[in-house]
Amino acid sequence: MLKRKKVKPITLGDVTIIDDSKLRKAITAASLGNAMEWFDFGVYGFVAYALGKVFFPDANPSVQMIAALGTFSVPFLIRPLGGLFFGMLGDKYGRQKILSITIIIMSISTFCIGLIPSYATIGIWAPILLLLCKMAQGFSVGGEYTGASIFVAEYSPDRKRGFMGSWLDFGSIAGFVLGAGLVVLISTIVGENNFLEWGWRLPFFLALPLGIIGLYLRHALEETPAFQQHVEKMEQGDRQGLQDGPKVSFKEIATKHWRSLLVCVGMVISTNVTYYMLLTYMPSYLSHNLHYSEDHGVLIIIAIMVGMLFVQPIIGMLSDRFGRRPFILVGSVLLFLCAIPAFIMINSDVVALIFAGLLLLAVILNCFIGVMASSLPAMFPTHIRYSALASAFNISVLVAGLTPTLAAWLVEYTQDLMMPAYYLMVIAVIGLMTGITMKETANQPLKGATPAASDIQEAKEILREHHDNIEHKIEDIDAEIEALQEKRTRLVDQHPRINE
């Protein structure tokens, strides 16, 4: 007979009380790095037409735009490598150290884009150097978003993880707004000719001081409570061993956690394709395909993003109350039903309808990004969280990152301005399947971590709910045992020898 292992009951002392000041610092530092990542994406998306002329001057305007957006997409091939590399280091040495490294690489590579001479000056080396800088960005970003989302999730109380996590993508949108706004401001001040000559470089130079600020904030942070608990367990003789870190291969992760990996892939693809379609591709779509004024198109997108900033934390807060799954499901259904109407409005050549179509897509996008940062880290246990999430996330982003290039090519090849809408409808189906299959994680402790609360009163409530949940599970098991016992009695009654 197997000896039953004694399980220690969870007490009030096992509930982690999160320090508010540390939580605010963690969110600020993580969000700033994420803002810088998307600052570059915003700048790059809004100056794609200029980069096409500077680095691919011999091509026609359509090929210039596709080539510039292609340079945006190619670094996504590097992201999975960065994810694997930084993911393993993050699970071994901690989240804080890796996030300090990624923000250094990201800020320097973005700054260097502004230093690259034009094609007219150094020929083919200009686009090659641009590609190398973008690849360095891709490698660092491979560990950036996942590390930042894990950092915030592991620092957040269980009941506020959705609200706290939503500020990470608030940083993304804010970075986009800053990047796009800076492009408009500089273009307006220096004029179009000077902007093409040298003005496009200025936004990229801003990445260096932003990176220095982000590094300072991240370096001053302590490691997350969840990772500290993990280290303490290893120091107490956990089988993983502290010296070499967790020895978990990606094959083992894929075998044991394949369902979580698939849900992660589905969520990232549905979220990021919508993100890149709206915020990276649409400026070029408005100016190149609809011949809409570049300045007016950019201003509309900026106004949409400012509106998204207000909606983002509201979605996160509501997800703590109603769950993450409802927002994925509602967002997917709305994306499928509204993609065509949205693009009909965008193609109407009426400013109010263009704004309405973009706003509709933005609200749908908020449903996804409002819950992504809190949902993804909850899918994996602490000792593999960074490795598993970084791998799955960046493989998914590899697909999503092709969106601007593929959308531009599809429109050019088919001459059908509705192709982006059809593209989004396919993605909506993926999102719907993801929402159906994912498990609800709102208000629950992270896997492999003890419950976390904002204060002692909340800790007592969590502990009481935990014990009530155990009682309900025991009652369910008792009911199942009683039903099985009745079934056994009926079977025994049908057998003459057993019945004797």
Tab-separated table of N, CA and C in Angstrom, residues 188-272:
chain	number	residue	atom	x	y	z
A	188	THR	N	5.963	68.331	-39.234
A	188	THR	CA	5.318	69.642	-39.352
A	188	THR	C	6.330	70.768	-39.208
A	189	ILE	N	7.267	70.617	-38.278
A	189	ILE	CA	8.240	71.676	-37.996
A	189	ILE	C	9.270	71.820	-39.112
A	190	VAL	N	9.825	70.689	-39.570
A	190	VAL	CA	10.942	70.758	-40.528
A	190	VAL	C	10.488	70.713	-41.978
A	191	GLY	N	9.235	70.300	-42.248
A	191	GLY	CA	8.764	70.192	-43.620
A	191	GLY	C	9.095	68.834	-44.229
A	192	GLU	N	8.354	68.461	-45.284
A	192	GLU	CA	8.484	67.114	-45.846
A	192	GLU	C	9.868	66.850	-46.421
A	193	ASN	N	10.443	67.828	-47.141
A	193	ASN	CA	11.755	67.608	-47.760
A	193	ASN	C	12.840	67.387	-46.711
A	194	ASN	N	12.871	68.236	-45.692
A	194	ASN	CA	13.856	68.072	-44.621
A	194	ASN	C	13.614	66.809	-43.814
A	195	PHE	N	12.319	66.427	-43.685
A	195	PHE	CA	12.017	65.198	-42.962
A	195	PHE	C	12.602	64.000	-43.696
A	196	LEU	N	12.470	63.961	-45.017
A	196	LEU	CA	13.047	62.871	-45.809
A	196	LEU	C	14.570	62.923	-45.787
A	197	GLU	N	15.118	64.128	-45.694
A	197	GLU	CA	16.569	64.301	-45.715
A	197	GLU	C	17.204	63.868	-44.393
A	198	TRP	N	16.689	64.374	-43.274
A	198	TRP	CA	17.316	64.068	-41.979
A	198	TRP	C	16.330	64.009	-40.807
A	199	GLY	N	15.139	64.565	-40.956
A	199	GLY	CA	14.201	64.650	-39.836
A	199	GLY	C	13.718	63.304	-39.323
A	200	TRP	N	13.647	62.298	-40.204
A	200	TRP	CA	13.152	60.982	-39.796
A	200	TRP	C	14.068	60.332	-38.758
A	201	ARG	N	15.322	60.793	-38.685
A	201	ARG	CA	16.286	60.198	-37.746
A	201	ARG	C	16.017	60.602	-36.284
A	202	LEU	N	15.451	61.776	-36.075
A	202	LEU	CA	15.331	62.325	-34.724
A	202	LEU	C	14.527	61.441	-33.770
A	203	PRO	N	13.385	60.864	-34.180
A	203	PRO	CA	12.642	60.023	-33.232
A	203	PRO	C	13.455	58.823	-32.732
A	204	PHE	N	14.290	58.265	-33.601
A	204	PHE	CA	15.092	57.106	-33.199
A	204	PHE	C	16.141	57.484	-32.144
A	205	PHE	N	16.627	58.730	-32.203
A	205	PHE	CA	17.628	59.168	-31.224
A	205	PHE	C	17.052	59.230	-29.811
A	206	LEU	N	15.740	59.432	-29.707
A	206	LEU	CA	15.106	59.542	-28.391
A	206	LEU	C	15.155	58.215	-27.633
A	207	ALA	N	15.374	57.120	-28.341
A	207	ALA	CA	15.370	55.804	-27.700
A	207	ALA	C	16.464	55.674	-26.641
A	208	LEU	N	17.593	56.346	-26.853
A	208	LEU	CA	18.713	56.199	-25.917
A	208	LEU	C	18.395	56.771	-24.532
A	209	PRO	N	17.944	58.032	-24.418
A	209	PRO	CA	17.587	58.510	-23.076
A	209	PRO	C	16.441	57.741	-22.443
A	210	LEU	N	15.463	57.300	-23.246
A	210	LEU	CA	14.379	56.472	-22.695
A	210	LEU	C	14.936	55.172	-22.140
A	211	GLY	N	15.892	54.581	-22.849
A	211	GLY	CA	16.499	53.337	-22.394
A	211	GLY	C	17.272	53.505	-21.099
A	212	ILE	N	17.961	54.636	-20.976
A	212	ILE	CA	18.731	54.897	-19.752
A	212	ILE	C	17.791	55.021	-18.548
A	213	ILE	N	16.663	55.727	-18.746
A	213	ILE	CA	15.677	55.861	-17.669
A	213	ILE	C	15.104	54.496	-17.297
A	214	GLY	N	14.757	53.702	-18.330
A	214	GLY	CA	14.207	52.367	-18.083
A	214	GLY	C	15.190	51.465	-17.364
A	215	LEU	N	16.464	51.539	-17.744
A	215	LEU	CA	17.493	50.724	-17.095
A	215	LEU	C	17.633	51.103	-15.628
A	216	TYR	N	17.607	52.392	-15.351
A	216	TYR	CA	17.715	52.861	-13.965
A	216	TYR	C	16.566	52.321	-13.120
A	217	LEU	N	15.347	52.394	-13.653
A	217	LEU	CA	14.181	51.928	-12.901
A	217	LEU	C	14.223	50.418	-12.681
A	218	ARG	N	14.624	49.678	-13.696
A	218	ARG	CA	14.637	48.215	-13.584
A	218	ARG	C	15.765	47.728	-12.684
A	219	HIS	N	16.894	48.402	-12.764
A	219	HIS	CA	18.033	47.977	-11.951
A	219	HIS	C	17.750	48.168	-10.462
A	220	ALA	N	16.892	49.123	-10.130
A	220	ALA	CA	16.595	49.417	-8.723
A	220	ALA	C	15.550	48.478	-8.130
A	221	LEU	N	14.925	47.643	-8.973
A	221	LEU	CA	13.852	46.766	-8.490
A	221	LEU	C	14.383	45.509	-7.828
A	222	GLU	N	13.581	44.965	-6.924
A	222	GLU	CA	13.866	43.649	-6.350
A	222	GLU	C	13.272	42.572	-7.247
A	223	GLU	N	13.743	41.335	-7.060
A	223	GLU	CA	13.191	40.204	-7.807
A	223	GLU	C	11.740	39.968	-7.376
A	224	THR	N	10.954	39.332	-8.255
A	224	THR	CA	9.537	39.125	-7.962
A	224	THR	C	9.348	38.154	-6.795
A	225	PRO	N	8.257	38.306	-6.007
A	225	PRO	CA	7.998	37.388	-4.891
A	225	PRO	C	7.906	35.927	-5.326
A	226	ALA	N	7.262	35.666	-6.478
A	226	ALA	CA	7.104	34.292	-6.938
A	226	ALA	C	8.454	33.647	-7.238
A	227	PHE	N	9.359	34.390	-7.881
A	227	PHE	CA	10.665	33.816	-8.184
A	227	PHE	C	11.497	33.647	-6.915
A	228	GLN	N	11.353	34.583	-5.977
A	228	GLN	CA	12.056	34.437	-4.700
A	228	GLN	C	11.600	33.185	-3.961
A	229	GLN	N	10.296	32.891	-3.997
A	229	GLN	CA	9.780	31.654	-3.391
A	229	GLN	C	10.379	30.429	-4.071
A	230	HIS	N	10.497	30.516	-5.398
A	230	HIS	CA	11.062	29.393	-6.153
A	230	HIS	C	12.514	29.144	-5.753
A	231	VAL	N	13.284	30.231	-5.614
A	231	VAL	CA	14.688	30.102	-5.211
A	231	VAL	C	14.792	29.521	-3.799
A	232	GLU	N	13.919	29.972	-2.906
A	232	GLU	CA	13.930	29.449	-1.539
A	232	GLU	C	13.641	27.955	-1.502
A	233	LYS	N	12.719	27.494	-2.334
A	233	LYS	CA	12.416	26.061	-2.404
A	233	LYS	C	13.633	25.278	-2.881
A	234	MET	N	14.337	25.830	-3.866
A	234	MET	CA	15.528	25.131	-4.371
A	234	MET	C	16.626	25.115	-3.319
A	235	GLU	N	16.749	26.198	-2.567
A	235	GLU	CA	17.769	26.248	-1.509
A	235	GLU	C	17.474	25.232	-0.401
A	236	GLN	N	16.202	24.904	-0.247
A	236	GLN	CA	15.804	23.943	0.781
A	236	GLN	C	15.854	22.498	0.291
A	237	GLY	N	16.444	22.293	-0.875
A	237	GLY	CA	16.654	20.932	-1.351
A	237	GLY	C	15.689	20.465	-2.410
A	238	ASP	N	15.039	21.422	-3.091
A	238	ASP	CA	14.149	21.036	-4.173
A	238	ASP	C	14.928	20.268	-5.229
A	239	ARG	N	14.288	19.320	-5.858
A	239	ARG	CA	14.969	18.412	-6.792
A	239	ARG	C	15.536	19.135	-8.018
A	240	GLN	N	15.048	20.351	-8.297
A	240	GLN	CA	15.564	21.051	-9.470
A	240	GLN	C	17.039	21.398	-9.314
A	241	GLY	N	17.461	21.697	-8.092
A	241	GLY	CA	18.852	22.098	-7.865
A	241	GLY	C	19.060	23.559	-8.150
A	242	LEU	N	19.734	24.267	-7.266
A	242	LEU	CA	19.906	25.715	-7.416
A	242	LEU	C	21.072	26.078	-8.325
A	243	GLN	N	22.121	25.279	-8.322
A	243	GLN	CA	23.349	25.667	-9.016
A	243	GLN	C	23.149	25.764	-10.526
A	244	ASP	N	22.461	24.786	-11.098
A	244	ASP	CA	22.326	24.746	-12.548
A	244	ASP	C	21.001	25.310	-13.045
A	245	GLY	N	20.117	25.686	-12.118
A	245	GLY	CA	18.825	26.198	-12.544
A	245	GLY	C	17.905	25.072	-12.985
A	246	PRO	N	16.696	25.401	-13.389
A	246	PRO	CA	15.738	24.386	-13.788
A	246	PRO	C	16.152	23.698	-15.076
A	247	LYS	N	16.256	22.377	-15.046
A	247	LYS	CA	16.674	21.619	-16.223
A	247	LYS	C	15.439	21.078	-16.930
A	248	VAL	N	14.766	21.960	-17.669
A	248	VAL	CA	13.550	21.593	-18.375
A	248	VAL	C	13.739	21.932	-19.840
A	249	SER	N	13.661	20.935	-20.699
A	249	SER	CA	13.830	21.147	-22.126
A	249	SER	C	12.518	21.626	-22.734
A	250	PHE	N	12.625	22.253	-23.918
A	250	PHE	CA	11.417	22.702	-24.590
A	250	PHE	C	10.549	21.512	-24.978
A	251	LYS	N	11.187	20.366	-25.267
A	251	LYS	CA	10.429	19.162	-25.602
A	251	LYS	C	9.547	18.744	-24.432
A	252	GLU	N	10.108	18.822	-23.213
A	252	GLU	CA	9.338	18.457	-22.030
A	252	GLU	C	8.206	19.456	-21.795
A	253	ILE	N	8.496	20.736	-22.030
A	253	ILE	CA	7.454	21.752	-21.883
A	253	ILE	C	6.327	21.492	-22.871
A	254	ALA	N	6.691	21.197	-24.127
A	254	ALA	CA	5.687	20.952	-25.156
A	254	ALA	C	4.885	19.690	-24.869
A	255	THR	N	5.506	18.703	-24.232
A	255	THR	CA	4.816	17.446	-23.932
A	255	THR	C	3.847	17.598	-22.768
A	256	LYS	N	4.297	18.250	-21.699
A	256	LYS	CA	3.489	18.351	-20.483
A	256	LYS	C	2.521	19.533	-20.496
A	257	HIS	N	2.857	20.559	-21.249
A	257	HIS	CA	2.038	21.779	-21.213
A	257	HIS	C	1.559	22.169	-22.611
A	258	TRP	N	1.304	21.189	-23.473
A	258	TRP	CA	0.956	21.475	-24.855
A	258	TRP	C	-0.352	22.254	-24.980
A	259	ARG	N	-1.305	21.976	-24.095
A	259	ARG	CA	-2.583	22.686	-24.167
A	259	ARG	C	-2.393	24.181	-23.865
A	260	SER	N	-1.608	24.472	-22.830
A	260	SER	CA	-1.336	25.871	-22.495
A	260	SER	C	-0.554	26.560	-23.609
A	261	LEU	N	0.373	25.832	-24.233
A	261	LEU	CA	1.147	26.404	-25.332
A	261	LEU	C	0.237	26.783	-26.502
A	262	LEU	N	-0.709	25.906	-26.838
A	262	LEU	CA	-1.616	26.174	-27.951
A	262	LEU	C	-2.522	27.366	-27.653
A	263	VAL	N	-3.017	27.446	-26.417
A	263	VAL	CA	-3.855	28.582	-26.028
A	263	VAL	C	-3.050	29.874	-26.106
A	264	CYS	N	-1.809	29.815	-25.641
A	264	CYS	CA	-0.926	30.981	-25.706
A	264	CYS	C	-0.705	31.414	-27.152
A	265	VAL	N	-0.420	30.467	-28.028
A	265	VAL	CA	-0.197	30.775	-29.445
A	265	VAL	C	-1.442	31.422	-30.055
A	266	GLY	N	-2.613	30.846	-29.779
A	266	GLY	CA	-3.852	31.386	-30.328
A	266	GLY	C	-4.134	32.792	-29.849
A	267	MET	N	-3.911	33.050	-28.562
A	267	MET	CA	-4.171	34.379	-28.010
A	267	MET	C	-3.213	35.413	-28.582
A	268	VAL	N	-1.941	35.063	-28.688
A	268	VAL	CA	-0.944	36.017	-29.194
A	268	VAL	C	-1.196	36.327	-30.664
A	269	ILE	N	-1.511	35.316	-31.461
A	269	ILE	CA	-1.764	35.551	-32.892
A	269	ILE	C	-2.983	36.453	-33.079
A	270	SER	N	-4.094	36.124	-32.408
A	270	SER	CA	-5.309	36.919	-32.592
A	270	SER	C	-5.118	38.353	-32.096
A	271	THR	N	-4.372	38.523	-31.013
A	271	THR	CA	-4.141	39.867	-30.472
A	271	THR	C	-3.185	40.665	-31.341
A	272	ASN	N	-2.042	40.089	-31.673
A	272	ASN	CA	-0.996	40.859	-32.345
A	272	ASN	C	-1.276	41.107	-33.814
